[in-house]
PDB file of C-alpha atoms in Angstrom:
ATOM      1  CA  MET A   1       9.224  25.315  15.008  1.00  0.00           C
ATOM      2  CA  ILE A   2       7.918  22.174  17.767  1.00  0.00           C
ATOM      3  CA  CYS A   3       3.824  22.055  16.799  1.00  0.00           C
ATOM      4  CA  PRO A   4       3.239  21.528  20.668  1.00  0.00           C
ATOM      5  CA  GLY A   5       0.841  18.667  20.059  1.00  0.00           C
ATOM      6  CA  SER A   6       2.589  17.342  17.175  1.00  0.00           C
ATOM      7  CA  VAL A   7       5.531  15.570  18.744  1.00  0.00           C
ATOM      8  CA  CYS A   8       5.139  12.611  18.355  1.00  0.00           C
ATOM      9  CA  TYR A   9       3.301   9.698  16.922  1.00  0.00           C
ATOM     10  CA  VAL A  10       2.689   6.133  16.141  1.00  0.00           C
ATOM     11  CA  SER A  11       2.443   4.170  13.601  1.00  0.00           C
ATOM     12  CA  LEU A  12       2.167   0.234  12.836  1.00  0.00           C
ATOM     13  CA  LEU A  13       2.235  -1.738  10.497  1.00  0.00           C
ATOM     14  CA  PHE A  14       2.480  -5.789  10.018  1.00  0.00           C
ATOM     15  CA  THR A  15       2.985  -8.649   7.120  1.00  0.00           C
ATOM     16  CA  TRP A  16       1.587 -11.791   7.163  1.00  0.00           C
ATOM     17  CA  LEU A  17       1.643 -15.495   5.087  1.00  0.00           C
ATOM     18  CA  TRP A  18      -1.685 -15.498   4.037  1.00  0.00           C
ATOM     19  CA  GLY A  19      -2.174 -19.118   3.204  1.00  0.00           C
ATOM     20  CA  TRP A  20      -0.645 -20.017   6.979  1.00  0.00           C
ATOM     21  CA  LEU A  21      -4.260 -19.018   8.388  1.00  0.00           C
ATOM     22  CA  PHE A  22      -5.737 -21.382   5.885  1.00  0.00           C
ATOM     23  CA  PRO A  23      -2.788 -24.611   5.632  1.00  0.00           C
ATOM     24  CA  HIS A  24      -4.843 -26.627   4.137  1.00  0.00           C
ATOM     25  CA  GLN A  25      -8.304 -24.758   2.391  1.00  0.00           C
ATOM     26  CA  LEU A  26      -5.277 -21.924   0.373  1.00  0.00           C
ATOM     27  CA  PHE A  27      -7.471 -24.245  -2.997  1.00  0.00           C
ATOM     28  CA  LEU A  28     -11.486 -22.272  -2.768  1.00  0.00           C
ATOM     29  CA  ARG A  29     -13.550 -24.503  -3.941  1.00  0.00           C
ATOM     30  CA  SER A  30     -15.997 -22.403  -4.590  1.00  0.00           C
ATOM     31  CA  CYS A  31     -16.895 -19.214  -4.280  1.00  0.00           C
ATOM     32  CA  GLU A  32     -19.096 -20.500  -0.788  1.00  0.00           C
ATOM     33  CA  ASN A  33     -15.981 -20.419   1.331  1.00  0.00           C
ATOM     34  CA  VAL A  34     -14.503 -16.516   0.352  1.00  0.00           C
ATOM     35  CA  GLY A  35     -16.677 -15.248   3.303  1.00  0.00           C
ATOM     36  CA  HIS A  36     -15.630 -17.972   6.194  1.00  0.00           C
ATOM     37  CA  GLU A  37     -12.509 -17.093   5.283  1.00  0.00           C
ATOM     38  CA  VAL A  38     -12.479 -13.019   5.035  1.00  0.00           C
ATOM     39  CA  ALA A  39     -14.696 -13.711   8.433  1.00  0.00           C
ATOM     40  CA  ALA A  40     -11.208 -15.431   9.918  1.00  0.00           C
ATOM     41  CA  LEU A  41      -8.764 -13.147   8.517  1.00  0.00           C
ATOM     42  CA  HIS A  42     -11.121 -10.179  10.772  1.00  0.00           C
ATOM     43  CA  ARG A  43     -10.026 -12.789  13.999  1.00  0.00           C
ATOM     44  CA  ARG A  44      -7.017 -13.025  13.274  1.00  0.00           C
ATOM     45  CA  ILE A  45      -6.576  -9.328  12.124  1.00  0.00           C
ATOM     46  CA  GLU A  46      -8.483  -8.553  16.009  1.00  0.00           C
ATOM     47  CA  GLU A  47      -6.072  -9.565  17.787  1.00  0.00           C
ATOM     48  CA  ILE A  48      -3.093  -8.377  15.937  1.00  0.00           C
ATOM     49  CA  VAL A  49      -4.535  -4.708  16.264  1.00  0.00           C
ATOM     50  CA  GLU A  50      -5.956  -5.534  19.808  1.00  0.00           C
ATOM     51  CA  VAL A  51      -1.030  -5.901  20.569  1.00  0.00           C
ATOM     52  CA  ALA A  52      -1.177  -2.891  18.706  1.00  0.00           C
ATOM     53  CA  ALA A  53      -3.537  -1.406  20.817  1.00  0.00           C
ATOM     54  CA  ILE A  54      -1.587  -1.678  23.932  1.00  0.00           C
ATOM     55  CA  CYS A  55       1.217  -0.397  22.196  1.00  0.00           C
ATOM     56  CA  GLY A  56      -0.043   3.204  22.105  1.00  0.00           C
ATOM     57  CA  VAL A  57      -0.664   2.549  17.930  1.00  0.00           C
ATOM     58  CA  ASN A  58      -2.322   5.415  16.923  1.00  0.00           C
ATOM     59  CA  ILE A  59      -2.194   4.395  12.657  1.00  0.00           C
ATOM     60  CA  VAL A  60      -2.420   0.573  11.547  1.00  0.00           C
ATOM     61  CA  CYS A  61      -1.788   0.587   8.536  1.00  0.00           C
ATOM     62  CA  PHE A  62      -2.546  -3.605   6.502  1.00  0.00           C
ATOM     63  CA  GLN A  63      -0.813  -5.553   3.288  1.00  0.00           C
ATOM     64  CA  GLU A  64      -1.983  -4.747  -0.018  1.00  0.00           C
ATOM     65  CA  ALA A  65      -5.473  -6.253  -1.078  1.00  0.00           C
ATOM     66  CA  TRP A  66      -5.155  -7.926   3.090  1.00  0.00           C
ATOM     67  CA  THR A  67      -8.784  -9.751   3.105  1.00  0.00           C
ATOM     68  CA  MET A  68      -7.292 -11.854  -0.021  1.00  0.00           C
ATOM     69  CA  PRO A  69      -4.984 -13.653  -1.846  1.00  0.00           C
ATOM     70  CA  PHE A  70      -2.718 -12.238  -4.361  1.00  0.00           C
ATOM     71  CA  ALA A  71      -4.405 -13.937  -6.960  1.00  0.00           C
ATOM     72  CA  PHE A  72      -4.235 -11.768 -10.059  1.00  0.00           C
ATOM     73  CA  CYS A  73      -1.465 -14.281 -11.086  1.00  0.00           C
ATOM     74  CA  THR A  74      -4.118 -16.938 -12.062  1.00  0.00           C
ATOM     75  CA  ARG A  75      -5.831 -14.348 -14.384  1.00  0.00           C
ATOM     76  CA  GLU A  76      -9.062 -16.564 -12.443  1.00  0.00           C
ATOM     77  CA  LYS A  77     -11.973 -14.476 -12.484  1.00  0.00           C
ATOM     78  CA  LEU A  78     -13.887 -16.579  -9.316  1.00  0.00           C
ATOM     79  CA  PRO A  79     -13.367 -17.135  -7.045  1.00  0.00           C
ATOM     80  CA  TRP A  80     -10.653 -14.297  -6.731  1.00  0.00           C
ATOM     81  CA  THR A  81     -13.534 -11.399  -7.795  1.00  0.00           C
ATOM     82  CA  GLU A  82     -15.617 -12.335  -4.508  1.00  0.00           C
ATOM     83  CA  PHE A  83     -13.793 -10.977  -2.343  1.00  0.00           C
ATOM     84  CA  ALA A  84     -13.970  -7.666  -3.559  1.00  0.00           C
ATOM     85  CA  GLU A  85     -16.003  -5.388  -1.312  1.00  0.00           C
ATOM     86  CA  SER A  86     -17.837  -1.675  -1.378  1.00  0.00           C
ATOM     87  CA  ALA A  87     -14.926   0.791  -0.276  1.00  0.00           C
ATOM     88  CA  GLU A  88     -16.912   3.194   1.648  1.00  0.00           C
ATOM     89  CA  ASP A  89     -19.942  -0.147   3.110  1.00  0.00           C
ATOM     90  CA  GLY A  90     -18.031  -3.481   2.840  1.00  0.00           C
ATOM     91  CA  PRO A  91     -17.962  -6.111   5.669  1.00  0.00           C
ATOM     92  CA  THR A  92     -14.374  -5.860   5.737  1.00  0.00           C
ATOM     93  CA  THR A  93     -14.942  -1.426   5.696  1.00  0.00           C
ATOM     94  CA  LYS A  94     -17.356  -2.123   9.198  1.00  0.00           C
ATOM     95  CA  PHE A  95     -15.016  -4.303  10.934  1.00  0.00           C
ATOM     96  CA  CYS A  96     -12.183  -2.145  10.098  1.00  0.00           C
ATOM     97  CA  GLN A  97     -14.684   0.657  11.679  1.00  0.00           C
ATOM     98  CA  GLU A  98     -15.491  -0.771  14.559  1.00  0.00           C
ATOM     99  CA  LEU A  99     -11.760  -1.477  15.639  1.00  0.00           C
ATOM    100  CA  ALA A 100     -11.575   2.403  14.850  1.00  0.00           C
ATOM    101  CA  ARG A 101     -13.663   2.874  17.282  1.00  0.00           C
ATOM    102  CA  LYS A 102     -12.777   0.652  20.106  1.00  0.00           C
ATOM    103  CA  TYR A 103      -9.023   1.763  20.247  1.00  0.00           C
ATOM    104  CA  ASN A 104      -9.217   5.018  19.589  1.00  0.00           C
ATOM    105  CA  MET A 105      -7.453   4.121  15.575  1.00  0.00           C
ATOM    106  CA  VAL A 106      -7.163   5.302  12.439  1.00  0.00           C
ATOM    107  CA  VAL A 107      -7.314   2.203  10.559  1.00  0.00           C
ATOM    108  CA  VAL A 108      -5.902   2.093   6.631  1.00  0.00           C
ATOM    109  CA  SER A 109      -7.311  -0.726   4.896  1.00  0.00           C
ATOM    110  CA  PRO A 110      -5.714  -1.928   1.175  1.00  0.00           C
ATOM    111  CA  ILE A 111      -9.070  -3.787  -0.590  1.00  0.00           C
ATOM    112  CA  LEU A 112      -9.951  -5.372  -3.461  1.00  0.00           C
ATOM    113  CA  GLU A 113     -13.205  -2.593  -4.706  1.00  0.00           C
ATOM    114  CA  ARG A 114     -16.005  -3.161  -5.731  1.00  0.00           C
ATOM    115  CA  ASP A 115     -17.646  -0.398  -7.293  1.00  0.00           C
ATOM    116  CA  GLU A 116     -21.794  -1.010  -8.033  1.00  0.00           C
ATOM    117  CA  ILE A 117     -21.975   3.225  -9.053  1.00  0.00           C
ATOM    118  CA  HIS A 118     -19.717   1.745 -12.025  1.00  0.00           C
ATOM    119  CA  GLY A 119     -21.598  -1.431 -13.684  1.00  0.00           C
ATOM    120  CA  GLY A 120     -19.800  -3.064  -9.923  1.00  0.00           C
ATOM    121  CA  THR A 121     -16.056  -1.992 -11.544  1.00  0.00           C
ATOM    122  CA  LEU A 122     -13.007  -3.376  -9.518  1.00  0.00           C
ATOM    123  CA  TRP A 123     -10.638  -1.055  -8.086  1.00  0.00           C
ATOM    124  CA  ASN A 124      -7.398  -1.788  -6.450  1.00  0.00           C
ATOM    125  CA  ALA A 125      -8.218   0.506  -3.711  1.00  0.00           C
ATOM    126  CA  ALA A 126      -6.879   1.862   0.409  1.00  0.00           C
ATOM    127  CA  VAL A 127      -9.427   2.793   2.861  1.00  0.00           C
ATOM    128  CA  VAL A 128      -8.837   5.412   5.082  1.00  0.00           C
ATOM    129  CA  ILE A 129     -11.022   5.388   8.122  1.00  0.00           C
ATOM    130  CA  SER A 130     -10.737   7.670  10.690  1.00  0.00           C
ATOM    131  CA  ASN A 131      -9.874   7.380  14.349  1.00  0.00           C
ATOM    132  CA  SER A 132     -13.647   8.389  15.298  1.00  0.00           C
ATOM    133  CA  GLY A 133     -14.994   5.577  12.938  1.00  0.00           C
ATOM    134  CA  ALA A 134     -16.221   7.697  10.263  1.00  0.00           C
ATOM    135  CA  VAL A 135     -14.890   6.718   5.936  1.00  0.00           C
ATOM    136  CA  LEU A 136     -12.168   9.440   5.330  1.00  0.00           C
ATOM    137  CA  GLY A 137     -11.924   8.002   1.780  1.00  0.00           C
ATOM    138  CA  LYS A 138     -10.377   6.548  -0.021  1.00  0.00           C
ATOM    139  CA  SER A 139      -7.031   6.304  -3.003  1.00  0.00           C
ATOM    140  CA  ARG A 140      -6.912   3.929  -5.462  1.00  0.00           C
ATOM    141  CA  LYS A 141      -4.198   2.371  -6.776  1.00  0.00           C
ATOM    142  CA  ASN A 142      -2.338   4.408  -9.725  1.00  0.00           C
ATOM    143  CA  HIS A 143       0.181   2.126 -11.369  1.00  0.00           C
ATOM    144  CA  ILE A 144      -1.245  -1.283 -12.804  1.00  0.00           C
ATOM    145  CA  PRO A 145       2.087  -3.257 -13.170  1.00  0.00           C
ATOM    146  CA  ARG A 146       2.233  -5.504 -16.802  1.00  0.00           C
ATOM    147  CA  ILE A 147       5.050  -7.963 -15.775  1.00  0.00           C
ATOM    148  CA  GLY A 148       6.373 -11.122 -15.487  1.00  0.00           C
ATOM    149  CA  ASP A 149       2.996 -12.732 -13.254  1.00  0.00           C
ATOM    150  CA  PHE A 150       1.464  -9.711 -12.155  1.00  0.00           C
ATOM    151  CA  ASN A 151      -2.096  -9.307 -14.599  1.00  0.00           C
ATOM    152  CA  GLU A 152      -3.050  -7.474 -12.480  1.00  0.00           C
ATOM    153  CA  SER A 153      -5.078  -5.694 -15.530  1.00  0.00           C
ATOM    154  CA  THR A 154      -6.548  -8.976 -15.986  1.00  0.00           C
ATOM    155  CA  TYR A 155      -9.086  -7.140 -12.996  1.00  0.00           C
ATOM    156  CA  TYR A 156      -8.438  -4.183 -12.818  1.00  0.00           C
ATOM    157  CA  MET A 157      -7.005  -0.562 -14.413  1.00  0.00           C
ATOM    158  CA  GLU A 158      -4.951   2.778 -12.954  1.00  0.00           C
ATOM    159  CA  GLY A 159      -7.068   3.744 -10.070  1.00  0.00           C
ATOM    160  CA  ASN A 160      -8.912   7.522 -11.384  1.00  0.00           C
ATOM    161  CA  THR A 161      -8.820   9.624  -7.902  1.00  0.00           C
ATOM    162  CA  GLY A 162      -5.620  11.677  -7.979  1.00  0.00           C
ATOM    163  CA  HIS A 163      -3.131  11.716  -5.085  1.00  0.00           C
ATOM    164  CA  PRO A 164      -5.467  12.044  -1.507  1.00  0.00           C
ATOM    165  CA  VAL A 165      -4.220  13.052   1.353  1.00  0.00           C
ATOM    166  CA  PHE A 166      -6.190  12.921   4.374  1.00  0.00           C
ATOM    167  CA  GLN A 167      -6.343  15.027   7.049  1.00  0.00           C
ATOM    168  CA  THR A 168      -5.792  12.682  10.667  1.00  0.00           C
ATOM    169  CA  GLN A 169      -5.880  13.385  14.124  1.00  0.00           C
ATOM    170  CA  PHE A 170      -2.797  12.417  14.670  1.00  0.00           C
ATOM    171  CA  GLY A 171      -1.378  13.330  11.505  1.00  0.00           C
ATOM    172  CA  THR A 172      -1.578  14.162   7.087  1.00  0.00           C
ATOM    173  CA  ILE A 173      -0.870  10.420   5.749  1.00  0.00           C
ATOM    174  CA  ALA A 174      -1.682   9.647   2.291  1.00  0.00           C
ATOM    175  CA  VAL A 175      -1.725   5.565   0.699  1.00  0.00           C
ATOM    176  CA  ASN A 176       1.045   5.064  -2.381  1.00  0.00           C
ATOM    177  CA  ILE A 177      -0.525   1.878  -3.342  1.00  0.00           C
ATOM    178  CA  CYS A 178       2.194  -1.502  -4.453  1.00  0.00           C
ATOM    179  CA  TYR A 179       3.948  -0.856  -7.930  1.00  0.00           C
ATOM    180  CA  GLY A 180       2.972   3.023  -7.574  1.00  0.00           C
ATOM    181  CA  ARG A 181       6.111   3.117  -5.657  1.00  0.00           C
ATOM    182  CA  HIS A 182       8.842   2.610  -7.931  1.00  0.00           C
ATOM    183  CA  HIS A 183       7.343   6.038 -10.151  1.00  0.00           C
ATOM    184  CA  PRO A 184       9.610   8.241  -8.726  1.00  0.00           C
ATOM    185  CA  LEU A 185       6.200  11.105  -9.209  1.00  0.00           C
ATOM    186  CA  ASN A 186       3.807   9.291  -7.571  1.00  0.00           C
ATOM    187  CA  TRP A 187       5.327  10.001  -4.391  1.00  0.00           C
ATOM    188  CA  LEU A 188       5.463  13.500  -5.082  1.00  0.00           C
ATOM    189  CA  MET A 189       2.376  14.500  -5.677  1.00  0.00           C
ATOM    190  CA  PHE A 190       1.249  12.442  -2.251  1.00  0.00           C
ATOM    191  CA  SER A 191       4.810  15.049  -0.459  1.00  0.00           C
ATOM    192  CA  MET A 192       3.031  17.863  -2.453  1.00  0.00           C
ATOM    193  CA  ASN A 193      -0.738  17.440  -1.203  1.00  0.00           C
ATOM    194  CA  GLY A 194       1.340  17.355   2.314  1.00  0.00           C
ATOM    195  CA  ALA A 195       1.311  13.940   3.627  1.00  0.00           C
ATOM    196  CA  GLU A 196       3.857  13.539   6.004  1.00  0.00           C
ATOM    197  CA  ILE A 197       3.356   9.613   6.228  1.00  0.00           C
ATOM    198  CA  ILE A 198       3.346   8.328   2.982  1.00  0.00           C
ATOM    199  CA  PHE A 199       1.867   4.246   3.766  1.00  0.00           C
ATOM    200  CA  ASN A 200       3.186   2.264   0.194  1.00  0.00           C
ATOM    201  CA  PRO A 201       1.221  -1.279   1.316  1.00  0.00           C
ATOM    202  CA  SER A 202       2.379  -3.619  -1.276  1.00  0.00           C
ATOM    203  CA  ALA A 203       2.356  -7.639  -2.574  1.00  0.00           C
ATOM    204  CA  THR A 204       6.173  -8.377  -4.376  1.00  0.00           C
ATOM    205  CA  ILE A 205       8.133 -11.534  -4.260  1.00  0.00           C
ATOM    206  CA  GLY A 206      12.333 -11.159  -3.247  1.00  0.00           C
ATOM    207  CA  LYS A 207      12.271 -12.336  -7.973  1.00  0.00           C
ATOM    208  CA  LEU A 208      11.457  -9.849  -8.608  1.00  0.00           C
ATOM    209  CA  SER A 209      11.647  -5.909  -7.068  1.00  0.00           C
ATOM    210  CA  GLU A 210      13.882  -7.533  -3.152  1.00  0.00           C
ATOM    211  CA  SER A 211      16.964  -5.088  -4.183  1.00  0.00           C
ATOM    212  CA  LEU A 212      15.201  -2.201  -4.595  1.00  0.00           C
ATOM    213  CA  TRP A 213      12.849  -2.807  -1.349  1.00  0.00           C
ATOM    214  CA  PRO A 214      15.297  -0.476   1.061  1.00  0.00           C
ATOM    215  CA  ILE A 215      15.597   1.897  -1.571  1.00  0.00           C
ATOM    216  CA  GLU A 216      13.482   3.186  -2.804  1.00  0.00           C
ATOM    217  CA  ALA A 217      11.047   3.717   0.127  1.00  0.00           C
ATOM    218  CA  ARG A 218      13.701   5.757   1.455  1.00  0.00           C
ATOM    219  CA  ASN A 219      14.809   7.478  -0.931  1.00  0.00           C
ATOM    220  CA  ALA A 220      11.663   8.319  -0.902  1.00  0.00           C
ATOM    221  CA  ALA A 221      11.605   9.673   1.398  1.00  0.00           C
ATOM    222  CA  ILE A 222      15.079  11.277   1.884  1.00  0.00           C
ATOM    223  CA  ALA A 223      13.535  13.438  -1.281  1.00  0.00           C
ATOM    224  CA  ASN A 224      10.300  14.719   0.248  1.00  0.00           C
ATOM    225  CA  HIS A 225      11.111  15.461   3.324  1.00  0.00           C
ATOM    226  CA  CYS A 226       8.201  12.371   4.704  1.00  0.00           C
ATOM    227  CA  PHE A 227       8.160   9.400   6.978  1.00  0.00           C
ATOM    228  CA  THR A 228       6.936   6.343   4.066  1.00  0.00           C
ATOM    229  CA  CYS A 229       6.260   3.270   5.641  1.00  0.00           C
ATOM    230  CA  PRO A 230       6.065  -0.373   3.212  1.00  0.00           C
ATOM    231  CA  ILE A 231       5.123  -2.957   3.828  1.00  0.00           C
ATOM    232  CA  ASN A 232       4.813  -6.442   2.579  1.00  0.00           C
ATOM    233  CA  ARG A 233       2.492  -9.844   2.929  1.00  0.00           C
ATOM    234  CA  VAL A 234       5.813 -12.624   3.773  1.00  0.00           C
ATOM    235  CA  GLY A 235       5.644 -16.269   1.976  1.00  0.00           C
ATOM    236  CA  THR A 236       4.549 -18.560  -0.360  1.00  0.00           C
ATOM    237  CA  GLU A 237       0.725 -18.814  -2.246  1.00  0.00           C
ATOM    238  CA  TYR A 238      -0.088 -21.484  -4.207  1.00  0.00           C
ATOM    239  CA  TYR A 239      -2.797 -22.059  -7.013  1.00  0.00           C
ATOM    240  CA  LYS A 240      -4.576 -24.772  -7.357  1.00  0.00           C
ATOM    241  CA  ASN A 241      -4.694 -24.386 -10.878  1.00  0.00           C
ATOM    242  CA  ALA A 242      -1.501 -23.800 -12.786  1.00  0.00           C
ATOM    243  CA  PHE A 243      -0.740 -20.433 -15.211  1.00  0.00           C
ATOM    244  CA  THR A 244       2.504 -19.584 -16.920  1.00  0.00           C
ATOM    245  CA  SER A 245       4.171 -16.296 -17.723  1.00  0.00           C
ATOM    246  CA  GLY A 246       4.019 -15.873 -21.609  1.00  0.00           C
ATOM    247  CA  ASP A 247       7.782 -16.333 -21.106  1.00  0.00           C
ATOM    248  CA  GLY A 248       7.756 -20.064 -23.087  1.00  0.00           C
ATOM    249  CA  GLY A 249       8.532 -20.572 -19.505  1.00  0.00           C
ATOM    250  CA  LYS A 250       6.688 -24.316 -17.541  1.00  0.00           C
ATOM    251  CA  ALA A 251       3.445 -23.429 -15.593  1.00  0.00           C
ATOM    252  CA  HIS A 252       3.527 -22.908 -12.162  1.00  0.00           C
ATOM    253  CA  HIS A 253       1.198 -23.084  -8.973  1.00  0.00           C
ATOM    254  CA  ASP A 254       2.480 -19.727  -7.692  1.00  0.00           C
ATOM    255  CA  LEU A 255       3.922 -16.775  -8.527  1.00  0.00           C
ATOM    256  CA  GLY A 256       7.219 -16.727  -5.953  1.00  0.00           C
ATOM    257  CA  HIS A 257       8.049 -15.290  -2.797  1.00  0.00           C
ATOM    258  CA  PHE A 258       6.704 -12.573  -1.029  1.00  0.00           C
ATOM    259  CA  TYR A 259       9.389 -10.945   1.501  1.00  0.00           C
ATOM    260  CA  GLY A 260       7.852  -9.716   3.934  1.00  0.00           C
ATOM    261  CA  SER A 261      10.440  -7.178   5.644  1.00  0.00           C
ATOM    262  CA  SER A 262       8.069  -4.087   5.978  1.00  0.00           C
ATOM    263  CA  TYR A 263      10.326  -0.905   7.305  1.00  0.00           C
ATOM    264  CA  VAL A 264       9.529   2.665   8.770  1.00  0.00           C
ATOM    265  CA  ALA A 265      11.702   4.629   6.419  1.00  0.00           C
ATOM    266  CA  ALA A 266      11.946   9.008   7.818  1.00  0.00           C
ATOM    267  CA  PRO A 267      13.308  12.246   6.259  1.00  0.00           C
ATOM    268  CA  ASP A 268      16.767  12.375   7.163  1.00  0.00           C
ATOM    269  CA  GLY A 269      17.141   8.755   5.409  1.00  0.00           C
ATOM    270  CA  SER A 270      17.397   6.828   8.882  1.00  0.00           C
ATOM    271  CA  ARG A 271      15.721   3.799   9.552  1.00  0.00           C
ATOM    272  CA  THR A 272      14.028   1.655  10.992  1.00  0.00           C
ATOM    273  CA  PRO A 273      14.298  -2.645  10.974  1.00  0.00           C
ATOM    274  CA  GLY A 274      12.632  -4.388   8.927  1.00  0.00           C
ATOM    275  CA  LEU A 275      10.334  -7.119   9.276  1.00  0.00           C
ATOM    276  CA  SER A 276      10.817 -11.407   9.054  1.00  0.00           C
ATOM    277  CA  ARG A 277      11.454 -12.399   5.247  1.00  0.00           C
ATOM    278  CA  THR A 278       9.837 -15.390   6.704  1.00  0.00           C
ATOM    279  CA  ARG A 279       6.800 -14.703   9.163  1.00  0.00           C
ATOM    280  CA  ASP A 280       4.679 -12.155   9.520  1.00  0.00           C
ATOM    281  CA  GLY A 281       5.320 -10.286  12.047  1.00  0.00           C
ATOM    282  CA  LEU A 282       4.639  -6.318  13.962  1.00  0.00           C
ATOM    283  CA  LEU A 283       5.769  -3.439  13.867  1.00  0.00           C
ATOM    284  CA  VAL A 284       5.783  -0.407  15.760  1.00  0.00           C
ATOM    285  CA  VAL A 285       7.358   2.739  15.430  1.00  0.00           C
ATOM    286  CA  GLU A 286       6.688   6.103  16.997  1.00  0.00           C
ATOM    287  CA  MET A 287       7.518   9.264  15.042  1.00  0.00           C
ATOM    288  CA  ASP A 288       8.027  12.647  15.205  1.00  0.00           C
ATOM    289  CA  LEU A 289       6.201  14.680  12.441  1.00  0.00           C
ATOM    290  CA  ASN A 290       8.277  17.908  13.554  1.00  0.00           C
ATOM    291  CA  LEU A 291      11.133  15.914  11.551  1.00  0.00           C
ATOM    292  CA  CYS A 292       9.778  16.773   8.503  1.00  0.00           C
ATOM    293  CA  ARG A 293       9.429  20.610   9.173  1.00  0.00           C
ATOM    294  CA  GLN A 294      13.163  20.537   9.956  1.00  0.00           C
ATOM    295  CA  VAL A 295      14.850  18.578   7.681  1.00  0.00           C
ATOM    296  CA  SER A 296      13.087  20.189   4.276  1.00  0.00           C
ATOM    297  CA  ASP A 297      14.295  23.696   6.449  1.00  0.00           C
ATOM    298  CA  LYS A 298      17.629  22.127   5.949  1.00  0.00           C
ATOM    299  CA  TRP A 299      17.850  20.493   2.719  1.00  0.00           C
ATOM    300  CA  ASN A 300      14.821  22.758   0.708  1.00  0.00           C
ATOM    301  CA  PHE A 301      14.152  20.443  -1.720  1.00  0.00           C
ATOM    302  CA  LYS A 302      10.926  21.570  -2.142  1.00  0.00           C
ATOM    303  CA  MET A 303      12.344  25.309  -2.244  1.00  0.00           C
ATOM    304  CA  THR A 304      15.244  24.539  -4.339  1.00  0.00           C
ATOM    305  CA  GLY A 305      13.249  21.909  -7.274  1.00  0.00           C
ATOM    306  CA  ARG A 306      12.673  23.704 -10.714  1.00  0.00           C
ATOM    307  CA  TYR A 307       8.938  22.745 -10.940  1.00  0.00           C
ATOM    308  CA  GLU A 308       7.689  24.740 -13.413  1.00  0.00           C
ATOM    309  CA  MET A 309      10.550  24.160 -15.867  1.00  0.00           C
ATOM    310  CA  TYR A 310       9.230  20.332 -14.945  1.00  0.00           C
ATOM    311  CA  ALA A 311       6.031  20.937 -15.401  1.00  0.00           C
ATOM    312  CA  GLU A 312       6.574  22.468 -19.268  1.00  0.00           C
ATOM    313  CA  LYS A 313       9.047  19.970 -20.064  1.00  0.00           C
ATOM    314  CA  LEU A 314       6.180  17.159 -18.637  1.00  0.00           C
ATOM    315  CA  THR A 315       3.353  19.183 -20.262  1.00  0.00           C
ATOM    316  CA  GLU A 316       5.260  19.057 -24.017  1.00  0.00           C
ATOM    317  CA  ALA A 317       6.651  15.399 -23.185  1.00  0.00           C
ATOM    318  CA  VAL A 318       3.128  13.920 -23.201  1.00  0.00           C
ATOM    319  CA  GLN A 319       2.210  15.043 -26.941  1.00  0.00           C
ATOM    320  CA  PRO A 320       2.695  13.517 -30.239  1.00  0.00           C
ATOM    321  CA  TYR A 321       4.225  16.508 -31.348  1.00  0.00           C
ATOM    322  CA  PHE A 322       7.064  16.505 -28.905  1.00  0.00           C
ATOM    323  CA  VAL A 323      10.624  16.672 -29.933  1.00  0.00           C
ATOM    324  CA  PRO A 324      13.598  15.004 -27.013  1.00  0.00           C
ATOM    325  CA  ASN A 325      15.847  18.681 -26.601  1.00  0.00           C
ATOM    326  CA  ILE A 326      18.767  16.664 -28.010  1.00  0.00           C
ATOM    327  CA  ILE A 327      21.933  19.004 -29.023  1.00  0.00           C
ATOM    328  CA  LYS A 328      24.175  17.387 -31.947  1.00  0.00           C
ATOM    329  CA  GLU A 329      27.690  17.574 -33.407  1.00  0.00           C
TER     330      GLU A 329
END
């Protein structure tokens, strides 16, 4: 069935090199500079979102931790924790609320969240703001990497919001932050909750994951009858103090090259070209959300999936007494 009024929706994603905005100030000298740098990013993003609005965009999603360098590799607390903000009423959320109201646009804003209600705990979170300017809610990062220089658990742990899905005027959306794209069941749970579009704001480097990047989100779109939108930052960020990877190698000043290459994959397996791997960009995509239902009716993955069987075995597998079902001679 073609649903009137829901034939086409437009979504936008973009990436940029954080250091391009502050080529001489990436090494923050004190926490006092944080507010100025975030404000400068706000001004830059406002210009880009204005262009997106001219293109008719309904939903915009930024990259992971978009208001700051991805400095978790350093294991330094200051000044990086000073970038953390309230998800409900912090300056970045208020800024995004203004954008949403001004341009009639849903805004997905991934930030480093400070949860003052629970002792100032930090979270990697994405705030979802309605085109009316209301904060619909937030989705915290479910899977935290412990690989190479991705020392994120020094700052925050696994999220506790589960797999929320947000009903907006332009579609039902979810946010699967970064490392969650490596976990097929994470995509599945967002889909089970009814997501038509799953955004994947990320910060990942070429040496680690570039060979996987074109595959994982595209496969998730096919497997879950939905649109997926992997978004990566772009460029190389350098830090004043050298840090090690714990692998016996030499200390270094950068995490690696963030290769951008953001794209959108559709339920039928098609995908857009990716953005540049070396410079910032804006990707505007028209989505026919009816394709989710049409592909689902064709392939019936939800109907043919043996979820009760999987659930039973998974329930057993997380218990200490679990024994794999291996038949031997």
